Amino acid sequence: MTSAPLVSVIVPNYNYADVLALCLRSVQEQTYSPIEIIYVDDCSTDDSVRVAESMGVRVLSTPRNSGVCVARNLGVAHARGEVLFFLDSDVALAPDAVAQAVELLRSDPGIGAVCGNYEPVPLRRDSLVKEYRTLYRHYWYLVSEGPIKGFLPVAIIAFPAAVWAEVGPWTAELTQSEGTDVGERLAERYTVLLTSAVRGRHDDDATLRVALRKVFTRTRVHVPFFLQPRYAPGVVGSPESAASLAAALAAVTVPVPLLTGSAWTAALPVLLFATWLGIDRRMYRFVFATRTPGFGVFFVGMHFLVNLTIAAGAGVGILQWLTSRSFRRMYAKAPA
C-alpha cells in the first residue's frame, strides 16, 4: 500500500432511505483521506436513490433486485481503491473507523480483513427490540475480539484489494449467510481480525416479528455450513448451542407436571431454565451492569425467545439437511 491508500467504501442498499443519509454522512465525515464512496442501489422502491443523489453521491444500480452480494460485487467492479471497505447502509461509522481499519491492515501483511463492532446502542433509539439486538451483538463481538475463524461479521469489514482479488467474490446465492464461505477462504490464507477499534452504530430490527424471523432464517441456512466435519464438533459443544438446547428443553417440559400428575416434576423446567441462565451468566452480568434493572429483565426475556427461535431454526435446518442433497451442498457451490 502507498502512504495514504485510496479506500473504496462500498455501500449496498435496498430500501433503507430512512437511515441512508446518516450512513453516507458518516463516510463523508471520516477523518481519513482519500476515500471514494461507491453506493450501489439494489432496485430500491423507496427514496434511497434520491437521498444518495442529494448528498452528491454517485449512484450505481443493479439491473434487478438481486441481493446484497450482487450489489457488493458490482461495487467492487467499480472500485479503484487499494482498500475495500464494505459498509451496510443501516450503519453509521465512527469518525475514525476507516483510519483505524487502514492502520490495522498496514500493521501486518498477514491480516486479510478487519471486521468492526457495533456500538452498544442503536443508531436510532426507538425500540427495545433494537436495544436488545444491538447490545447482544456488541457484547459477543467484544468478547470475541482478536483473530476469528468461521463466522465472519460483514456489516463493517475492510480488505486490502489484493486480498479480495484472491478470496472474492461474494456468493450471490448466500443472501443470509454470505460471510461464511468468504470467511473460510480467508482463514485458509490470512488472519481475520475482529476489533472494536473499528465501530459504528447500527439501526437494527425494530420489531419482534422481524427480528425472530431473521434469527430463524439465518440459523436454518447456516446448518449445512456448521455441520461440515471441521466445524461440527465446535458448534455442537459451543455455549450458544447449549443455551438454545436448554431453552428448548425448559419450554417443552413446562407441561410435564400436568401430564404426569406429579408435583415434583415441576422442578424440571425450573432447573433447565436455571441451567439456561447459567450458561450466559457473564453476558447477563454485563447487561445489568451497564443498563437499568428493568431493561436487564427485558433482555433476559428477549434472549430466551431468541434461543427458542435458534433451536427451532436449527431443528428445521437439520431436517432439511437430512432430506435435501442440494441443501447439504449449499456451501459447496461457493466460488473457489
mmCIF file of N, CA, C and O in Angstrom, residues 13 42 96 98 117 193 196 218 259 269 286:
data_model
loop_
_atom_site.group_PDB
_atom_site.id
_atom_site.type_symbol
_atom_site.label_atom_id
_atom_site.label_comp_id
_atom_site.label_asym_id
_atom_site.label_seq_id
_atom_site.Cartn_x
_atom_site.Cartn_y
_atom_site.Cartn_z
ATOM 1 N N ASN A 13 -27.383 -1.138 -0.828
ATOM 2 C CA ASN A 13 -28.596 -0.685 -0.151
ATOM 3 C C ASN A 13 -29.852 -1.182 -0.851
ATOM 4 O O ASN A 13 -29.935 -1.193 -2.082
ATOM 5 N N ASP A 42 -29.888 -1.527 -4.916
ATOM 6 C CA ASP A 42 -30.395 -2.812 -5.407
ATOM 7 C C ASP A 42 -31.883 -2.704 -5.742
ATOM 8 O O ASP A 42 -32.705 -3.442 -5.223
ATOM 9 N N ASP A 96 -13.415 7.858 13.051
ATOM 10 C CA ASP A 96 -12.075 7.331 12.793
ATOM 11 C C ASP A 96 -12.088 5.877 12.333
ATOM 12 O O ASP A 96 -11.040 5.231 12.300
ATOM 13 N N VAL A 98 -12.501 4.295 9.374
ATOM 14 C CA VAL A 98 -11.692 3.961 8.202
ATOM 15 C C VAL A 98 -10.204 4.089 8.538
ATOM 16 O O VAL A 98 -9.397 3.230 8.168
ATOM 17 N N ASN A 117 -16.972 -3.646 15.107
ATOM 18 C CA ASN A 117 -18.005 -3.937 16.090
ATOM 19 C C ASN A 117 -19.076 -2.855 16.049
ATOM 20 O O ASN A 117 -18.836 -1.752 15.541
ATOM 21 N N LEU A 193 -9.257 -10.247 11.674
ATOM 22 C CA LEU A 193 -9.239 -9.562 12.964
ATOM 23 C C LEU A 193 -10.587 -8.903 13.244
ATOM 24 O O LEU A 193 -11.088 -8.135 12.429
ATOM 25 N N SER A 196 -13.029 -3.677 18.175
ATOM 26 C CA SER A 196 -13.895 -2.526 18.461
ATOM 27 C C SER A 196 -13.226 -1.212 18.126
ATOM 28 O O SER A 196 -13.843 -0.147 18.272
ATOM 29 N N ARG A 218 -31.580 -17.262 9.427
ATOM 30 C CA ARG A 218 -30.120 -17.321 9.413
ATOM 31 C C ARG A 218 -29.602 -18.571 10.110
ATOM 32 O O ARG A 218 -28.591 -19.142 9.695
ATOM 33 N N LEU A 259 -49.077 -33.464 32.810
ATOM 34 C CA LEU A 259 -49.205 -34.752 32.138
ATOM 35 C C LEU A 259 -48.960 -35.920 33.085
ATOM 36 O O LEU A 259 -49.564 -36.992 32.942
ATOM 37 N N PRO A 269 -38.567 -28.078 34.609
ATOM 38 C CA PRO A 269 -38.376 -26.869 33.781
ATOM 39 C C PRO A 269 -37.662 -25.750 34.530
ATOM 40 O O PRO A 269 -36.930 -24.965 33.913
ATOM 41 N N PHE A 286 -22.977 -8.368 32.481
ATOM 42 C CA PHE A 286 -22.602 -7.201 31.676
ATOM 43 C C PHE A 286 -23.813 -6.313 31.422
ATOM 44 O O PHE A 286 -23.747 -5.090 31.566
#
